[in-house]
XYZ file of N, CA and C in Angstrom:
711
model
N 1.436 3.886 -2.032
C 0.987 4.663 -3.184
C 1.357 6.127 -2.998
N 1.917 6.724 -4.024
C 2.386 8.098 -3.913
C 1.240 9.102 -3.969
N 0.157 8.767 -4.648
C -0.963 9.689 -4.781
C -2.283 8.941 -4.733
N -3.301 9.637 -4.256
C -4.649 9.090 -4.318
C -5.244 9.406 -5.685
N -6.260 8.680 -6.077
C -6.828 8.839 -7.414
C -7.277 10.271 -7.731
N -7.891 10.993 -6.796
C -8.333 12.351 -7.146
C -7.197 13.339 -7.406
N -5.971 13.007 -7.023
C -4.865 13.945 -7.145
C -4.291 14.039 -8.563
N -4.564 13.060 -9.401
C -3.993 13.081 -10.751
C -4.753 14.047 -11.653
N -4.047 14.605 -12.601
C -4.657 15.493 -13.593
C -4.841 14.781 -14.936
N -3.973 13.798 -15.197
C -4.002 13.061 -16.459
C -4.137 11.567 -16.186
N -4.828 10.893 -17.082
C -4.753 9.442 -17.160
C -4.317 9.096 -18.579
N -3.220 8.381 -18.681
C -2.750 7.921 -19.988
C -3.142 6.455 -20.141
N -3.523 6.085 -21.356
C -4.084 4.757 -21.575
C -3.409 4.017 -22.723
N -3.023 2.787 -22.437
C -2.832 1.839 -23.520
C -4.212 1.602 -24.133
N -4.258 1.326 -25.415
C -5.553 1.204 -26.094
C -5.869 -0.241 -26.470
N -4.994 -0.862 -27.259
C -5.253 -2.214 -27.770
C -4.956 -3.227 -26.668
N -5.990 -3.882 -26.189
C -5.839 -4.843 -25.109
C -6.380 -4.327 -23.794
N -6.330 -3.020 -23.603
C -6.870 -2.407 -22.391
C -8.284 -1.899 -22.632
N -8.471 -1.216 -23.750
C -9.768 -0.619 -24.086
C -10.442 -1.323 -25.261
N -9.629 -1.777 -26.215
C -10.118 -2.489 -27.403
C -9.782 -3.963 -27.271
N -10.784 -4.828 -27.477
C -10.599 -6.272 -27.300
C -10.002 -6.887 -28.570
N -8.687 -6.702 -28.726
C -8.038 -7.194 -29.944
C -7.975 -8.713 -29.978
N -7.924 -9.359 -28.818
C -7.864 -10.822 -28.821
C -9.137 -11.416 -29.404
N -10.288 -10.874 -29.015
C -11.555 -11.354 -29.584
C -11.597 -11.077 -31.076
N -11.072 -9.923 -31.491
C -11.047 -9.592 -32.912
C -10.195 -10.544 -33.716
N -9.014 -10.850 -33.207
C -8.128 -11.781 -33.898
C -8.738 -13.174 -33.955
N -9.225 -13.660 -32.828
C -9.785 -15.012 -32.794
C -10.995 -15.133 -33.708
N -11.812 -14.077 -33.744
C -12.974 -14.105 -34.616
C -12.594 -14.200 -36.076
N -11.572 -13.445 -36.482
C -11.140 -13.474 -37.877
C -10.508 -14.816 -38.231
N -9.683 -15.346 -37.335
C -9.096 -16.671 -37.570
C -10.195 -17.722 -37.728
N -11.232 -17.638 -36.898
C -12.324 -18.611 -36.964
C -13.072 -18.520 -38.288
N -13.269 -17.301 -38.794
C -13.954 -17.124 -40.077
C -13.145 -17.737 -41.222
N -11.859 -17.464 -41.225
C -10.994 -18.013 -42.274
C -10.962 -19.534 -42.178
N -10.887 -20.052 -40.957
C -10.858 -21.501 -40.759
C -12.138 -22.151 -41.264
N -13.288 -21.516 -40.989
C -14.567 -22.076 -41.429
C -14.624 -22.156 -42.948
N -14.111 -21.133 -43.608
C -14.097 -21.144 -45.075
C -13.172 -22.223 -45.612
N -12.112 -22.511 -44.849
C -11.149 -23.528 -45.280
C -11.563 -24.935 -44.854
N -12.647 -25.032 -44.098
C -13.134 -26.332 -43.655
C -12.341 -26.938 -42.520
N -11.709 -26.095 -41.713
C -10.950 -26.580 -40.557
C -11.397 -25.799 -39.329
N -10.863 -26.172 -38.184
C -11.122 -25.423 -36.961
C -9.787 -25.003 -36.357
N -9.801 -23.907 -35.630
C -8.581 -23.465 -34.960
C -8.893 -23.234 -33.487
N -7.916 -23.479 -32.653
C -8.022 -23.176 -31.240
C -7.616 -21.724 -31.035
N -8.520 -20.930 -30.495
C -8.273 -19.500 -30.374
C -7.052 -19.166 -29.548
N -6.853 -19.844 -28.433
C -5.702 -19.557 -27.585
C -4.398 -19.980 -28.245
N -4.427 -21.080 -28.996
C -3.234 -21.474 -29.748
C -2.904 -20.417 -30.795
N -3.930 -19.896 -31.455
C -3.709 -18.858 -32.457
C -3.082 -17.622 -31.825
N -3.543 -17.249 -30.622
C -2.967 -16.094 -29.943
C -1.516 -16.343 -29.560
N -1.219 -17.550 -29.140
C 0.158 -17.885 -28.762
C 1.090 -17.791 -29.963
N 0.645 -18.329 -31.093
C 1.449 -18.247 -32.314
C 1.565 -16.801 -32.792
N 0.468 -16.077 -32.700
C 0.486 -14.656 -33.051
C 1.534 -13.916 -32.232
N 1.518 -14.147 -30.922
C 2.434 -13.449 -30.019
C 3.888 -13.684 -30.421
N 4.219 -14.941 -30.701
C 5.596 -15.262 -31.068
C 5.993 -14.607 -32.385
N 5.073 -14.603 -33.349
C 5.383 -14.020 -34.658
C 5.381 -12.499 -34.623
N 4.480 -11.939 -33.846
C 4.342 -10.478 -33.804
C 5.595 -9.807 -33.265
N 6.260 -10.457 -32.340
C 7.417 -9.832 -31.705
C 8.736 -10.389 -32.218
N 8.749 -10.788 -33.481
C 9.988 -11.231 -34.111
C 10.799 -10.019 -34.554
N 12.032 -10.275 -34.935
C 12.938 -9.178 -35.274
C 12.533 -8.370 -36.487
N 11.752 -8.964 -37.386
C 11.385 -8.263 -38.623
C 9.972 -7.677 -38.557
N 9.455 -7.499 -37.362
C 8.086 -6.994 -37.205
C 7.962 -5.574 -37.715
N 6.794 -5.297 -38.297
C 6.484 -3.948 -38.749
C 5.519 -3.288 -37.783
N 4.963 -2.145 -38.185
C 4.031 -1.431 -37.325
C 2.653 -2.105 -37.327
N 1.969 -1.979 -36.219
C 0.685 -2.621 -35.993
C -0.454 -1.663 -36.385
N -1.535 -2.155 -36.995
C -1.820 -3.549 -37.317
C -1.420 -3.968 -38.726
N -0.718 -3.118 -39.474
C -0.275 -3.491 -40.819
C 0.529 -4.788 -40.805
N 1.267 -4.996 -39.709
C 2.130 -6.162 -39.582
C 1.353 -7.467 -39.515
N 0.038 -7.395 -39.346
C -0.764 -8.614 -39.266
C -0.756 -9.403 -40.562
N -0.479 -8.758 -41.685
C -0.355 -9.494 -42.950
C 0.831 -10.452 -42.856
N 1.966 -9.942 -42.436
C 3.169 -10.775 -42.283
C 2.939 -11.854 -41.234
N 2.327 -11.474 -40.119
C 2.085 -12.426 -39.037
C 1.214 -13.580 -39.520
N 0.157 -13.263 -40.231
C -0.737 -14.315 -40.711
C 0.015 -15.305 -41.591
N 0.776 -14.800 -42.536
C 1.498 -15.684 -43.452
C 2.509 -16.554 -42.709
N 3.041 -16.030 -41.608
C 4.023 -16.791 -40.836
C 3.389 -17.933 -40.048
N 2.175 -17.725 -39.545
C 1.591 -18.726 -38.647
C 0.493 -19.565 -39.286
N 0.007 -19.183 -40.461
C -1.085 -19.918 -41.100
C -0.790 -21.408 -41.250
N 0.409 -21.802 -41.720
C 0.669 -23.244 -41.870
C 0.529 -24.023 -40.566
N 0.936 -23.411 -39.446
C 0.852 -24.101 -38.159
C -0.585 -24.243 -37.679
N -1.472 -23.391 -38.199
C -2.884 -23.466 -37.833
C -3.693 -24.255 -38.846
N -3.047 -24.710 -39.895
C -3.751 -25.440 -40.938
C -4.592 -24.551 -41.833
N -4.211 -23.260 -41.900
C -4.952 -22.297 -42.707
C -4.203 -21.991 -43.994
N -4.914 -21.571 -45.042
C -4.248 -21.263 -46.311
C -3.316 -20.059 -46.181
N -2.084 -20.226 -46.607
C -1.084 -19.146 -46.522
C -1.206 -18.262 -47.753
N -2.274 -17.502 -47.790
C -2.594 -16.652 -48.930
C -2.610 -15.194 -48.472
N -2.023 -14.332 -49.281
C -1.922 -12.912 -48.948
C -3.282 -12.290 -48.628
N -4.302 -12.716 -49.332
C -5.611 -12.094 -49.136
C -6.148 -12.330 -47.725
N -5.798 -13.467 -47.136
C -6.248 -13.734 -45.775
C -5.444 -12.923 -44.763
N -4.170 -12.704 -45.060
C -3.379 -11.822 -44.207
C -3.938 -10.406 -44.224
N -4.343 -9.962 -45.393
C -4.940 -8.632 -45.511
C -6.275 -8.576 -44.785
N -7.000 -9.689 -44.797
C -8.272 -9.716 -44.074
C -8.032 -9.612 -42.569
N -6.991 -10.291 -42.078
C -6.680 -10.194 -40.652
C -6.319 -8.759 -40.287
N -5.506 -8.125 -41.102
C -5.166 -6.714 -40.869
C -6.420 -5.847 -40.872
N -7.256 -6.023 -41.859
C -8.441 -5.170 -41.999
C -9.501 -5.458 -40.943
N -9.394 -6.613 -40.280
C -10.357 -6.905 -39.211
C -10.254 -5.879 -38.092
N -9.087 -5.233 -37.980
C -8.902 -4.210 -36.948
C -9.912 -3.076 -37.098
N -10.401 -2.855 -38.310
C -11.364 -1.784 -38.538
C -12.679 -2.034 -37.807
N -12.901 -3.295 -37.428
C -14.173 -3.658 -36.793
C -14.004 -4.181 -35.373
N -12.808 -4.074 -34.823
C -12.613 -4.536 -33.455
C -13.448 -3.696 -32.494
N -13.966 -4.351 -31.483
C -14.861 -3.695 -30.541
C -14.133 -3.348 -29.235
N -14.662 -2.343 -28.577
C -14.183 -2.043 -27.242
C -14.715 -3.070 -26.267
N -14.015 -3.267 -25.147
C -14.590 -4.073 -24.078
C -15.903 -3.415 -23.648
N -16.801 -4.213 -23.114
C -18.153 -3.722 -22.841
C -18.187 -2.531 -21.887
N -17.147 -2.396 -21.044
C -17.139 -1.313 -20.065
C -16.275 -0.123 -20.466
N -15.574 -0.210 -21.595
C -14.569 0.796 -21.927
C -15.156 2.185 -22.148
N -16.113 2.295 -23.045
C -16.623 3.617 -23.420
C -17.265 4.332 -22.233
N -18.086 3.621 -21.479
C -18.765 4.252 -20.349
C -17.768 4.693 -19.282
N -16.766 3.858 -19.002
C -15.770 4.213 -17.994
C -14.967 5.428 -18.430
N -14.567 5.461 -19.693
C -13.807 6.600 -20.200
C -14.627 7.886 -20.132
N -15.895 7.794 -20.460
C -16.758 8.976 -20.403
C -16.829 9.529 -18.984
N -16.882 8.643 -18.001
C -16.916 9.087 -16.603
C -15.575 9.697 -16.196
N -14.491 9.032 -16.559
C -13.164 9.515 -16.171
C -12.836 10.857 -16.820
N -13.354 11.067 -18.028
C -13.075 12.318 -18.748
C -13.686 13.534 -18.060
N -14.597 13.316 -17.132
C -15.197 14.432 -16.404
C -14.207 15.071 -15.435
N -13.199 14.306 -15.024
C -12.275 14.787 -13.998
C -10.805 14.749 -14.382
N -10.479 14.128 -15.505
C -9.080 14.007 -15.916
C -8.952 14.299 -17.404
N -7.758 14.687 -17.812
C -7.434 14.733 -19.227
C -6.970 13.336 -19.624
N -7.660 12.738 -20.564
C -7.348 11.380 -20.992
C -6.444 11.432 -22.217
N -5.353 10.693 -22.174
C -4.368 10.681 -23.255
C -4.132 9.241 -23.706
N -4.316 8.987 -24.979
C -4.090 7.653 -25.534
C -2.618 7.465 -25.885
N -2.103 6.285 -25.591
C -0.735 5.916 -25.936
C -0.796 4.527 -26.567
N -0.757 4.464 -27.894
C -0.957 3.182 -28.557
C 0.153 2.842 -29.535
N 0.503 1.563 -29.567
C 1.471 1.079 -30.548
C 0.848 0.916 -31.926
N -0.453 1.140 -32.027
C -1.117 1.059 -33.323
C -0.794 2.283 -34.173
N -0.959 2.138 -35.464
C -0.792 3.267 -36.368
C -2.011 4.192 -36.269
N -1.825 5.407 -36.746
C -2.864 6.426 -36.603
C -4.167 6.013 -37.282
N -4.100 5.379 -38.450
C -5.333 5.037 -39.160
C -6.189 4.106 -38.312
N -5.532 3.171 -37.617
C -6.283 2.238 -36.778
C -6.775 2.924 -35.516
N -5.922 3.745 -34.918
C -6.343 4.433 -33.697
C -7.572 5.295 -33.938
N -7.638 5.975 -35.070
C -8.789 6.829 -35.350
C -10.093 6.030 -35.289
N -10.044 4.780 -35.762
C -11.220 3.917 -35.710
C -11.492 3.447 -34.282
N -10.431 3.120 -33.556
C -10.590 2.698 -32.168
C -11.187 3.828 -31.336
N -10.700 5.029 -31.558
C -11.194 6.166 -30.786
C -12.683 6.386 -31.034
N -13.080 6.254 -32.273
C -14.506 6.406 -32.586
C -15.333 5.338 -31.869
N -14.823 4.112 -31.869
C -15.499 3.012 -31.180
C -15.640 3.302 -29.688
N -14.677 4.036 -29.125
C -14.659 4.322 -27.692
C -15.398 5.614 -27.329
N -15.960 6.291 -28.325
C -16.730 7.498 -28.046
C -15.925 8.785 -28.054
N -14.748 8.776 -28.679
C -13.892 9.965 -28.813
C -13.636 10.661 -27.464
N -13.072 9.934 -26.488
C -12.930 10.501 -25.146
C -11.605 11.219 -24.877
N -10.671 11.194 -25.849
C -9.306 11.582 -25.525
C -9.022 13.070 -25.747
N -8.284 13.617 -24.810
C -7.808 14.992 -24.882
C -6.642 15.097 -25.864
N -5.832 14.041 -25.948
C -4.695 13.967 -26.860
C -4.390 12.495 -27.113
N -3.653 12.216 -28.178
C -3.341 10.828 -28.505
C -1.978 10.737 -29.174
N -1.251 9.674 -28.839
C 0.062 9.414 -29.409
C 0.086 7.991 -29.940
N 0.433 7.859 -31.221
C 0.479 6.563 -31.886
C 1.909 6.246 -32.298
N 2.107 5.043 -32.816
C 3.432 4.668 -33.299
C 3.886 5.589 -34.429
N 2.938 6.096 -35.208
C 3.295 7.038 -36.277
C 3.805 8.353 -35.702
N 3.258 8.767 -34.552
C 3.650 10.038 -33.948
C 4.999 9.961 -33.250
N 5.271 8.839 -32.612
C 6.480 8.719 -31.801
C 7.647 8.085 -32.542
N 7.337 7.353 -33.621
C 8.389 6.653 -34.362
C 8.913 5.440 -33.638
N 8.232 5.018 -32.594
C 8.665 3.857 -31.827
C 7.452 3.229 -31.157
N 7.669 2.145 -30.441
C 6.590 1.453 -29.748
C 6.950 1.252 -28.285
N 5.952 1.254 -27.429
C 6.176 0.844 -26.051
C 6.651 -0.613 -26.048
N 7.576 -1.002 -25.196
C 8.041 -0.330 -23.986
C 9.251 0.591 -24.158
N 9.513 1.050 -25.361
C 10.611 1.988 -25.549
C 10.369 3.236 -24.697
N 11.307 3.592 -23.827
C 11.120 4.791 -23.002
C 10.877 6.053 -23.830
N 11.387 6.072 -25.072
C 11.217 7.255 -25.915
C 9.743 7.554 -26.169
N 8.910 6.514 -26.233
C 7.476 6.724 -26.416
C 6.924 7.517 -25.232
N 7.277 7.085 -24.051
C 6.805 7.757 -22.841
C 7.364 9.170 -22.735
N 8.615 9.341 -23.122
C 9.229 10.663 -23.037
C 8.508 11.663 -23.939
N 7.999 11.195 -25.073
C 7.223 12.065 -25.954
C 5.969 12.572 -25.237
N 5.337 11.687 -24.511
C 4.132 12.068 -23.767
C 4.489 12.982 -22.603
N 5.592 12.712 -21.928
C 6.027 13.586 -20.832
C 6.256 15.012 -21.339
N 6.861 15.100 -22.531
C 7.128 16.427 -23.102
C 5.821 17.157 -23.392
N 4.840 16.425 -23.887
C 3.534 17.036 -24.143
C 2.915 17.542 -22.845
N 2.918 16.716 -21.813
C 2.335 17.116 -20.533
C 3.078 18.325 -19.968
N 4.399 18.349 -20.122
C 5.181 19.499 -19.655
C 4.783 20.768 -20.404
N 4.480 20.616 -21.700
C 4.075 21.781 -22.492
C 2.736 22.343 -22.025
N 1.987 21.522 -21.290
C 0.700 21.951 -20.740
C 0.840 22.477 -19.307
N 2.096 22.562 -18.842
C 2.338 23.094 -17.518
C 2.294 22.078 -16.392
N 2.378 20.786 -16.742
C 2.317 19.738 -15.730
C 3.511 18.794 -15.884
N 3.552 17.764 -15.056
C 4.674 16.836 -15.086
C 4.183 15.399 -15.031
N 5.110 14.456 -15.181
C 4.727 13.046 -15.145
C 4.166 12.652 -13.783
N 4.432 13.447 -12.736
C 3.855 13.171 -11.422
C 2.345 13.384 -11.403
N 1.830 14.067 -12.423
C 0.391 14.315 -12.528
C -0.326 13.235 -13.322
N 0.422 12.184 -13.736
C -0.123 11.157 -14.624
C -0.356 9.848 -13.879
N -1.498 9.226 -14.118
C -1.721 7.820 -13.776
C -1.759 7.057 -15.089
N -0.841 6.121 -15.275
C -0.788 5.353 -16.527
C -1.576 4.063 -16.365
N -2.548 3.840 -17.259
C -3.499 2.728 -17.157
C -3.288 1.769 -18.324
N -3.077 0.486 -18.029
C -2.783 -0.470 -19.099
C -2.974 -1.898 -18.623
N -3.130 -2.801 -19.575
C -3.229 -4.215 -19.249
C -1.924 -4.966 -19.457
N -0.996 -4.419 -20.234
C 0.216 -5.166 -20.567
C 1.333 -4.920 -19.566
N 1.694 -5.960 -18.857
C 2.850 -5.883 -17.972
C 4.116 -5.574 -18.783
N 4.243 -6.190 -19.945
C 5.457 -6.037 -20.756
C 5.571 -4.650 -21.371
N 4.511 -4.181 -22.017
C 4.574 -2.921 -22.757
C 4.443 -1.682 -21.882
N 3.783 -1.814 -20.731
C 3.375 -0.622 -19.990
C 3.705 -0.609 -18.506
N 3.324 -1.640 -17.800
C 3.407 -1.578 -16.346
C 4.862 -1.586 -15.873
N 5.669 -2.480 -16.417
C 7.066 -2.546 -16.013
C 7.836 -1.282 -16.334
N 7.716 -0.804 -17.570
C 8.483 0.377 -17.984
C 7.957 1.630 -17.296
N 6.658 1.724 -17.066
C 6.131 2.908 -16.374
C 6.693 2.998 -14.961
N 6.872 1.852 -14.308
C 7.477 1.847 -12.980
C 8.929 2.329 -13.056
N 9.675 1.836 -14.049
C 11.069 2.243 -14.204
C 11.200 3.744 -14.445
N 10.217 4.325 -15.119
C 10.267 5.751 -15.454
C 9.658 6.639 -14.362
N 9.242 6.037 -13.271
C 8.748 6.818 -12.147
C 7.293 7.221 -12.216
N 6.518 6.570 -13.090
C 5.089 6.859 -13.181
C 4.303 6.046 -12.156
N 3.219 6.607 -11.676
C 2.248 5.814 -10.942
C 1.420 5.068 -11.978
N 1.211 3.767 -11.739
C 0.513 2.993 -12.764
C -0.690 2.242 -12.211
N -1.542 1.842 -13.144
C -2.769 1.104 -12.829
C -2.884 -0.058 -13.804
N -2.847 -1.264 -13.281
C -2.947 -2.466 -14.114
C -4.403 -2.889 -14.224
N -4.917 -2.893 -15.451
C -6.250 -3.421 -15.722
C -6.049 -4.841 -16.247
N -6.264 -5.798 -15.388
C -5.947 -7.198 -15.701
C -7.104 -7.827 -16.467
N -7.139 -7.591 -17.761
C -8.252 -8.061 -18.577
C -8.343 -9.594 -18.624
N -7.232 -10.284 -18.524
C -7.244 -11.746 -18.625
C -7.253 -12.412 -17.236
N -7.817 -11.748 -16.256
C -7.786 -12.267 -14.888
C -8.455 -13.626 -14.757
N -9.399 -13.937 -15.640
C -10.110 -15.214 -15.557
C -9.554 -16.249 -16.526
N -8.452 -15.930 -17.187
C -7.854 -16.830 -18.175
C -6.393 -17.078 -17.830
N -5.894 -18.200 -18.269
C -4.497 -18.540 -18.058
C -3.622 -17.880 -19.112
N -2.402 -17.615 -18.757
C -1.428 -17.138 -19.727
C -1.593 -15.681 -20.107
N -0.779 -15.264 -21.078
C -0.744 -13.861 -21.491
C -1.434 -13.620 -22.832
N -2.057 -14.665 -23.404
C -2.810 -14.473 -24.631
C -1.969 -13.916 -25.750
N -2.427 -12.787 -26.308
C -1.729 -12.177 -27.422
C -0.653 -11.200 -27.022
N -0.391 -11.055 -25.722
C 0.584 -10.078 -25.233
C 1.825 -10.791 -24.722
N 2.979 -10.301 -25.083
C 4.231 -10.939 -24.701
C 4.373 -11.003 -23.182
N 4.917 -12.112 -22.702
C 5.107 -12.291 -21.262
C 6.294 -11.463 -20.788
N 6.151 -10.746 -19.677
C 7.266 -9.939 -19.191
C 8.355 -10.807 -18.586
N 9.570 -10.303 -18.556
C 10.667 -11.032 -17.921
C 10.400 -11.201 -16.434
N 9.760 -10.213 -15.828
C 9.368 -10.305 -14.431
C 8.095 -9.512 -14.202
N 7.325 -9.935 -13.230
C 6.059 -9.285 -12.917
C 6.314 -8.019 -12.104
N 5.590 -6.950 -12.441
C 5.668 -5.695 -11.703
C 4.376 -5.490 -10.935
N 4.477 -5.370 -9.620
C 3.286 -5.098 -8.815
C 2.852 -3.663 -9.063
N 1.624 -3.462 -9.523
C 1.174 -2.103 -9.857
C 0.784 -1.294 -8.627
N 0.690 0.007 -8.808
C 0.204 0.873 -7.741
C -1.291 0.679 -7.521
N -2.026 0.561 -8.624
C -3.457 0.278 -8.580
C -3.720 -0.942 -9.452
N -4.711 -1.738 -9.081
C -4.987 -2.991 -9.790
C -6.493 -3.220 -9.835
N -7.025 -3.310 -11.054
C -8.428 -3.623 -11.259
C -8.525 -4.677 -12.355
N -9.653 -5.354 -12.425
C -9.856 -6.348 -13.478
C -10.727 -5.805 -14.605
N -11.098 -4.547 -14.516
C -11.926 -3.937 -15.553
C -11.766 -2.431 -15.499
N -12.153 -1.765 -16.565
C -12.193 -0.310 -16.560
C -13.315 0.188 -15.655
N -14.382 -0.575 -15.574
C -15.485 -0.200 -14.674
C -14.989 -0.139 -13.239
N -14.099 -1.061 -12.881
C -13.546 -1.063 -11.539
C -12.766 0.190 -11.239
N -11.981 0.659 -12.215
C -11.246 1.908 -12.051
C -12.205 3.080 -11.919
N -13.184 3.174 -12.791
C -14.142 4.285 -12.748
C -14.904 4.310 -11.421
N -15.272 3.131 -10.927
C -15.987 3.063 -9.658
C -15.094 3.520 -8.503
N -13.811 3.126 -8.549
C -12.881 3.533 -7.495
C -12.660 5.037 -7.503
N -12.599 5.619 -8.685
C -12.457 7.072 -8.771
C -13.693 7.760 -8.191
N -14.873 7.270 -8.552
C -16.106 7.869 -8.042
C -16.159 7.806 -6.515
N -15.740 6.668 -5.968
C -15.759 6.496 -4.508
C -14.748 7.420 -3.850
N -13.578 7.548 -4.462
C -12.523 8.379 -3.888
C -12.858 9.856 -3.947
N -13.654 10.240 -4.926
C -14.005 11.657 -5.094
C -15.297 12.034 -4.370
N -15.974 11.021 -3.836
C -17.261 11.290 -3.160
C -17.071 12.079 -1.866
């Protein structure tokens, strides 16, 4: 490890999947629609179909793209392929919850670091997510701000430029995320120290997140945000 936890000045965070439990939100909405249609859906199957549709060539920005995704996968789930249900899936993002440990951990980490959000979500959705998390961020970058999505290096370069404008460098950043594909692999390639929060440690597969071509061993590894916050507290004691 190049640095100990107390040495960093910034922590950058993936939001959806790391701090916000989007899988529970998606599965809950699919279950509601299924109940109204008189059928049942397997939540993990729905996530698998979602993953394949979400990362197709014609994908739009998240979570607006959930309308298209729903219409693409509804027939395979036995659900009505109606625009209104796609819009309901998109709008469910307004009520997605943070993981139970997210807000408290962020509040603790904000005492010693500048927290920066890096999300592939659009700004309208991020504003709601941030409120759910207790408004802990010093700065935030969304797909609307960067014009691209992770793992595009350009997204990260935008954040590096911001940190440089504050008189610091990417060496002062610990990047925290659950997605090997969107965050951990590319952060390693770009020379960042990273921290993998393995939210699905007790579940098989990659759920709603695309599987990486290869696994990247992280610099730091926890199964929860609470684990990271506790490690920081211990290291700073």
